């Protein structure tokens, strides 16, 4: 079976760059008509998608943007931000900004999608959660709280919307090369130590998340709902990491076994 989204319309929040833009490209290449809702212009003006400016944490802004897109078969609630601060230094601004974008934004996106899809008794929704939905990575309190909260949104929406023929799933990316993680990827020491913990020995590319999103969004996942698919090179499967110098070497951006 091939990934075929011909005659499907898709909407991707946060589709102007990073993982969202990769999702836009994969969905479009499978034949879907794609809309981007983002607060910023698309990084790639050639992306095969129509752009509507919208702020996901603002109901009125999002409703206006959805109204421009018309009936939608696939909605990807992807827009998100991260702000680093130690737990005791996480101030009200960080807490509010991260919660309103990541949690309120996804709630509003899924709710507006569901209201419209319920009328047609069909639809597929994919939420971008994170491996941080499950762990407590330091200095990311607000972010971790939102990504854990998205699992509650996922489970409840899947439960309530299943009877209407609407599937709701999530992807949980690990460490993926985007603007969000640019500082980490640019630091060779961070990369070397981080990638020790990843069985596949490297970070992920946005396209590798987009492929998982497209699968979950498509008819190939017709019996999957309420699922959170971890796409992290195996990181969450390890306890004490995978790679060390006794059997492996680090080359620029990945670990490989010695000959
Ligand atoms: N990069 C990673 O390693 C990683 C890992 C796990 C989860 N994620 C999640 O993937 C999603 C995409 O992240 P990314 O790495 O591509 O980041 P990114 O910064 O490259 O892209 C995020 C996009 O979302 C848009 N956006 C942010 N806040 C918005 C708002 N309030 N309203 C409308 N648009 C908004 C931005 O303008 C941008 O286009 C996020 O939900 C993030 O938490 C990323």
Tab-separated table of C-alpha atoms and ligand atoms in Angstrom:
chain	number	residue	atom	x	y	z
A	1	UNK	CA	0.000	0.000	0.000
A	2	UNK	CA	1.316	3.412	-0.951
A	3	UNK	CA	0.990	6.680	0.934
A	4	UNK	CA	-1.716	8.316	-1.150
A	5	UNK	CA	-3.273	11.583	0.019
A	6	UNK	CA	-4.723	12.656	-3.322
A	7	UNK	CA	-7.921	14.709	-2.878
A	8	UNK	CA	-7.139	15.197	0.823
A	9	UNK	CA	-6.782	18.623	2.384
A	10	UNK	CA	-4.328	19.024	5.245
A	11	UNK	CA	-3.569	21.824	7.672
A	12	UNK	CA	-0.285	22.101	9.564
A	13	UNK	CA	0.212	24.571	12.409
A	14	UNK	CA	3.786	25.744	12.780
A	15	UNK	CA	4.327	24.661	9.169
A	16	UNK	CA	6.577	27.552	8.210
A	17	UNK	CA	9.808	25.863	9.265
A	18	UNK	CA	11.399	22.913	11.013
A	19	UNK	CA	9.390	19.763	11.567
A	20	UNK	CA	6.172	21.447	10.412
A	21	UNK	CA	7.678	22.461	7.077
A	22	UNK	CA	8.980	18.923	6.549
A	23	UNK	CA	5.447	17.627	7.260
A	24	UNK	CA	4.048	20.080	4.709
A	25	UNK	CA	6.490	18.783	2.078
A	26	UNK	CA	5.776	15.097	2.736
A	27	UNK	CA	1.981	15.560	2.756
A	28	UNK	CA	2.149	17.630	-0.433
A	29	UNK	CA	4.378	15.062	-2.142
A	30	UNK	CA	1.738	12.397	-1.314
A	31	UNK	CA	-0.841	14.489	-3.163
A	32	UNK	CA	-2.526	16.481	-0.389
A	33	UNK	CA	-3.560	20.123	-0.693
A	34	UNK	CA	-1.791	21.684	2.270
A	35	UNK	CA	-2.457	24.789	4.345
A	36	UNK	CA	0.057	26.280	6.758
A	37	UNK	CA	-1.113	28.240	9.789
A	38	UNK	CA	1.818	29.987	11.414
A	39	UNK	CA	2.581	33.316	13.024
A	40	UNK	CA	5.590	33.709	10.703
A	41	UNK	CA	5.924	33.546	6.910
A	42	UNK	CA	7.069	30.174	5.479
A	43	UNK	CA	10.851	29.823	5.372
A	44	UNK	CA	10.491	28.206	1.946
A	45	UNK	CA	8.185	30.229	-0.315
A	46	UNK	CA	8.355	27.353	-2.837
A	47	UNK	CA	6.702	24.914	-0.392
A	48	UNK	CA	3.596	23.525	-2.093
A	49	UNK	CA	1.203	25.009	0.433
A	50	UNK	CA	-1.038	27.983	1.050
A	51	UNK	CA	-0.159	30.161	4.016
A	52	UNK	CA	-2.527	31.791	6.500
A	53	UNK	CA	-1.090	33.864	9.314
A	54	UNK	CA	-2.450	32.749	12.665
A	55	UNK	CA	-1.621	32.661	16.365
A	56	UNK	CA	-2.465	29.216	17.735
A	57	UNK	CA	-2.936	30.386	21.322
A	58	UNK	CA	-5.629	32.880	20.297
A	59	UNK	CA	-9.056	31.379	19.610
A	60	UNK	CA	-10.269	34.241	17.412
A	61	UNK	CA	-7.082	34.247	15.320
A	62	UNK	CA	-7.214	30.491	14.855
A	63	UNK	CA	-10.936	30.485	13.998
A	64	UNK	CA	-10.337	33.128	11.323
A	65	UNK	CA	-7.453	31.089	9.902
A	66	UNK	CA	-9.447	27.811	9.915
A	67	UNK	CA	-12.359	29.550	8.166
A	68	UNK	CA	-10.066	30.463	5.269
A	69	UNK	CA	-8.945	26.858	4.820
A	70	UNK	CA	-12.406	25.271	4.385
A	71	UNK	CA	-13.110	21.565	5.120
A	72	UNK	CA	-9.974	19.753	6.271
A	73	UNK	CA	-9.271	16.000	6.261
A	74	UNK	CA	-5.945	16.055	8.138
A	75	UNK	CA	-4.870	18.455	10.891
A	76	UNK	CA	-1.366	18.449	12.365
A	77	UNK	CA	-1.158	20.371	15.668
A	78	UNK	CA	2.554	21.021	15.558
A	79	UNK	CA	3.324	24.646	16.554
A	80	UNK	CA	5.481	24.773	19.659
A	81	UNK	CA	8.186	26.683	21.484
A	82	UNK	CA	10.772	25.901	24.168
A	83	UNK	CA	12.222	28.222	26.816
A	84	UNK	CA	15.138	27.082	28.964
A	85	UNK	CA	15.338	28.004	32.653
A	86	UNK	CA	16.109	26.138	35.873
A	87	UNK	CA	12.976	25.043	37.735
A	88	UNK	CA	13.443	27.650	40.497
A	89	UNK	CA	14.052	30.419	37.915
A	90	UNK	CA	11.059	29.636	35.678
A	91	UNK	CA	9.133	32.893	35.838
A	92	UNK	CA	5.514	33.666	34.997
A	93	UNK	CA	6.385	34.880	31.499
A	94	UNK	CA	8.142	31.650	30.516
A	95	UNK	CA	5.401	29.536	32.105
A	96	UNK	CA	2.596	31.484	30.382
A	97	UNK	CA	4.264	31.720	26.952
A	98	UNK	CA	5.093	28.023	26.760
A	99	UNK	CA	1.748	26.830	28.118
A	100	UNK	CA	-0.331	29.088	25.888
A	101	UNK	CA	1.501	28.087	22.693
A	102	UNK	CA	2.140	24.395	23.301
A	103	UNK	CA	-0.892	23.350	25.329
A	104	UNK	CA	-3.637	25.924	24.733
A	105	UNK	CA	-2.553	26.156	21.083
A	106	UNK	CA	-2.832	22.404	20.550
A	107	UNK	CA	-6.125	22.248	22.479
A	108	UNK	CA	-7.674	24.964	20.309
A	109	UNK	CA	-6.301	23.425	17.101
A	110	UNK	CA	-7.634	19.961	17.898
A	111	UNK	CA	-10.971	21.344	19.118
A	112	UNK	CA	-11.578	23.437	15.985
A	113	UNK	CA	-10.520	20.517	13.798
A	114	UNK	CA	-12.799	18.120	15.675
A	115	UNK	CA	-15.863	20.361	15.491
A	116	UNK	CA	-15.564	20.536	11.727
A	117	UNK	CA	-14.635	16.855	11.238
A	118	UNK	CA	-17.508	15.632	13.429
A	119	UNK	CA	-20.013	17.001	10.916
A	120	UNK	CA	-18.430	14.884	8.169
A	121	UNK	CA	-17.844	11.841	10.407
A	122	UNK	CA	-14.230	11.577	9.215
A	123	UNK	CA	-10.804	13.018	9.804
A	124	UNK	CA	-7.313	12.433	11.108
A	125	UNK	CA	-5.440	14.542	13.650
A	126	UNK	CA	-1.760	14.259	14.593
A	127	UNK	CA	-0.258	16.101	17.563
A	128	UNK	CA	3.471	16.814	17.861
A	129	UNK	CA	4.305	15.798	21.423
A	130	UNK	CA	7.877	14.883	22.447
A	131	UNK	CA	10.057	12.377	24.245
A	132	UNK	CA	9.785	15.112	26.914
A	133	UNK	CA	6.170	13.979	27.327
A	134	UNK	CA	7.731	11.157	29.372
A	135	UNK	CA	10.938	12.506	30.917
A	136	UNK	CA	12.050	15.443	33.040
A	137	UNK	CA	14.854	17.001	31.021
A	138	UNK	CA	16.427	19.695	33.203
A	139	UNK	CA	15.728	23.401	32.598
A	140	UNK	CA	12.578	22.678	30.611
A	141	UNK	CA	9.862	22.576	33.280
A	142	UNK	CA	7.192	24.445	31.330
A	143	UNK	CA	7.999	22.615	28.096
A	144	UNK	CA	7.921	19.193	29.770
A	145	UNK	CA	4.605	20.000	31.446
A	146	UNK	CA	3.020	20.936	28.130
A	147	UNK	CA	4.330	17.882	26.320
A	148	UNK	CA	3.106	15.578	29.114
A	149	UNK	CA	-0.243	17.397	29.010
A	150	UNK	CA	-0.572	16.747	25.298
A	151	UNK	CA	-0.874	13.034	26.080
A	152	UNK	CA	-4.009	13.833	28.117
A	153	UNK	CA	-5.356	15.781	25.170
A	154	UNK	CA	-4.450	12.882	22.845
A	155	UNK	CA	-6.163	10.208	24.919
A	156	UNK	CA	-9.334	12.185	25.616
A	157	UNK	CA	-9.740	13.397	22.051
A	158	UNK	CA	-9.138	9.885	20.668
A	159	UNK	CA	-11.711	8.477	23.084
A	160	UNK	CA	-14.417	11.047	22.321
A	161	UNK	CA	-13.820	11.379	18.589
A	162	UNK	CA	-13.387	7.707	17.643
A	163	UNK	CA	-17.184	7.187	17.403
A	164	UNK	CA	-17.258	9.942	14.765
A	165	UNK	CA	-14.644	8.253	12.597
A	166	UNK	CA	-11.922	10.677	13.645
A	167	UNK	CA	-8.494	9.287	14.564
A	168	UNK	CA	-6.169	11.216	16.880
A	169	UNK	CA	-2.519	10.257	17.274
A	170	UNK	CA	0.773	11.823	18.323
A	171	UNK	CA	4.412	11.687	17.373
A	172	UNK	CA	7.044	12.046	20.070
A	173	UNK	CA	10.237	13.299	18.424
A	174	UNK	CA	13.612	12.957	20.119
A	175	UNK	CA	16.458	15.360	19.308
A	176	UNK	CA	15.715	16.720	15.823
A	177	UNK	CA	17.765	19.231	13.831
A	178	UNK	CA	15.667	22.444	13.681
A	179	UNK	CA	15.881	26.063	14.837
A	180	UNK	CA	14.577	24.882	18.231
A	181	UNK	CA	17.675	22.721	18.745
A	182	UNK	CA	20.199	24.703	16.668
A	183	UNK	CA	22.365	25.645	19.682
A	184	UNK	CA	22.627	22.010	20.751
A	185	UNK	CA	23.466	20.713	17.279
A	186	UNK	CA	26.112	23.467	16.884
A	187	UNK	CA	27.998	22.370	20.009
A	188	UNK	CA	30.267	19.337	19.308
A	189	UNK	CA	30.579	18.457	23.009
A	190	UNK	CA	26.817	18.432	23.530
A	191	UNK	CA	26.288	16.400	20.379
A	192	UNK	CA	28.937	13.828	21.307
A	193	UNK	CA	27.562	13.295	24.818
A	194	UNK	CA	23.908	13.440	23.803
A	195	UNK	CA	24.286	10.954	20.985
A	196	UNK	CA	25.889	8.412	23.354
A	197	UNK	CA	22.333	7.902	24.620
A	198	UNK	CA	20.877	7.184	21.175
A	199	UNK	CA	21.125	3.589	19.866
A	200	UNK	CA	21.155	4.809	16.251
A	201	UNK	CA	24.089	7.071	17.216
A	202	UNK	CA	22.856	10.355	15.733
A	203	UNK	CA	20.240	13.093	15.899
A	204	UNK	CA	17.113	13.056	13.766
A	205	UNK	CA	16.171	15.051	10.686
A	206	UNK	CA	12.783	16.807	10.334
A	207	UNK	CA	11.875	14.543	7.395
A	208	UNK	CA	12.154	11.496	9.665
A	209	UNK	CA	9.422	12.935	11.902
A	210	UNK	CA	7.384	14.058	8.902
A	211	UNK	CA	7.300	10.510	7.523
A	212	UNK	CA	5.848	9.248	10.809
A	213	UNK	CA	3.267	12.058	10.851
A	214	UNK	CA	2.252	11.285	7.276
A	215	UNK	CA	1.861	7.583	8.092
A	216	UNK	CA	-0.356	8.309	11.118
A	217	UNK	CA	-2.377	10.849	9.127
A	218	UNK	CA	-2.979	8.465	6.234
A	219	UNK	CA	-5.247	5.498	5.639
A	220	UNK	CA	-2.257	3.223	6.268
A	221	UNK	CA	-2.918	3.877	9.965
A	222	UNK	CA	-6.661	3.219	9.668
A	223	UNK	CA	-6.847	1.149	12.901
A	224	UNK	CA	-4.515	3.369	14.942
A	225	UNK	CA	-5.940	5.993	17.276
A	226	UNK	CA	-4.835	7.256	20.685
A	227	UNK	CA	-1.265	6.186	19.935
A	228	UNK	CA	1.916	8.114	20.683
A	229	UNK	CA	4.676	7.048	18.289
A	230	UNK	CA	8.163	7.707	19.652
A	231	UNK	CA	10.574	8.701	16.860
A	232	UNK	CA	13.897	9.148	18.654
A	233	UNK	CA	16.537	6.779	17.258
A	234	UNK	CA	15.859	4.527	20.248
A	235	UNK	CA	16.800	7.061	22.923
A	236	UNK	CA	13.873	6.220	25.222
A	237	UNK	CA	14.710	2.519	25.020
A	238	UNK	CA	18.028	2.847	26.850
A	239	UNK	CA	18.765	3.318	30.551
A	240	UNK	CA	22.509	3.929	30.655
A	241	UNK	CA	23.132	4.891	27.027
A	242	UNK	CA	24.594	2.916	24.163
A	243	UNK	CA	27.936	4.219	22.930
A	244	UNK	CA	31.429	4.429	24.510
A	245	UNK	CA	35.008	4.759	23.310
A	246	UNK	CA	35.942	1.158	24.072
A	247	UNK	CA	33.927	-0.131	21.128
A	248	UNK	CA	33.001	2.961	19.125
A	249	UNK	CA	34.174	6.268	17.741
A	250	UNK	CA	32.492	9.615	17.265
A	251	UNK	CA	32.790	11.239	13.827
A	252	UNK	CA	31.558	14.842	13.568
A	253	UNK	CA	27.882	14.101	14.214
A	254	UNK	CA	27.413	10.377	14.764
A	255	UNK	CA	28.737	7.340	16.612
A	256	UNK	CA	29.881	4.227	14.718
A	257	UNK	CA	31.367	0.920	15.831
A	258	UNK	CA	35.132	0.505	15.475
A	259	UNK	CA	36.219	-1.962	12.796
B	1	LIG	N1	13.255	19.921	17.280
B	1	LIG	C1	13.143	18.957	18.184
B	1	LIG	O1	14.130	18.319	18.587
B	1	LIG	C2	11.786	18.613	18.762
B	1	LIG	C3	11.705	17.496	19.615
B	1	LIG	C4	10.465	17.136	20.134
B	1	LIG	C5	9.334	17.871	19.822
B	1	LIG	N2	9.443	18.952	19.004
B	1	LIG	C6	8.217	19.696	18.717
B	1	LIG	O2	8.047	19.830	17.324
B	1	LIG	C7	7.277	20.993	17.050
B	1	LIG	C8	7.983	21.828	15.997
B	1	LIG	O3	9.234	22.215	16.526
B	1	LIG	P1	10.469	22.613	15.597
B	1	LIG	O4	11.659	21.986	16.182
B	1	LIG	O5	10.139	22.372	14.165
B	1	LIG	O6	10.554	24.186	15.919
B	1	LIG	P2	10.760	25.459	14.958
B	1	LIG	O7	11.028	26.597	15.877
B	1	LIG	O8	11.754	25.158	13.887
B	1	LIG	O9	9.329	25.649	14.268
B	1	LIG	C9	8.190	25.977	15.033
B	1	LIG	C10	7.177	26.688	14.153
B	1	LIG	O10	6.009	26.966	14.946
B	1	LIG	C11	5.619	28.325	14.758
B	1	LIG	N3	4.976	28.822	15.974
B	1	LIG	C12	5.514	28.868	17.222
B	1	LIG	N4	4.647	29.400	18.070
B	1	LIG	C13	3.521	29.694	17.369
B	1	LIG	C14	2.273	30.261	17.708
B	1	LIG	N5	2.012	30.644	18.967
B	1	LIG	N6	1.346	30.414	16.743
B	1	LIG	C15	1.609	30.054	15.457
B	1	LIG	N7	2.783	29.515	15.069
B	1	LIG	C16	3.724	29.334	16.019
B	1	LIG	C17	6.934	29.061	14.483
B	1	LIG	O11	6.713	30.304	13.834
B	1	LIG	C18	7.674	28.042	13.623
B	1	LIG	O12	7.364	28.173	12.255
B	1	LIG	C19	7.102	21.705	18.390
B	1	LIG	O13	5.842	21.382	18.940
B	1	LIG	C20	8.210	21.127	19.237
B	1	LIG	O14	7.942	21.177	20.611
B	1	LIG	C21	10.637	19.348	18.459
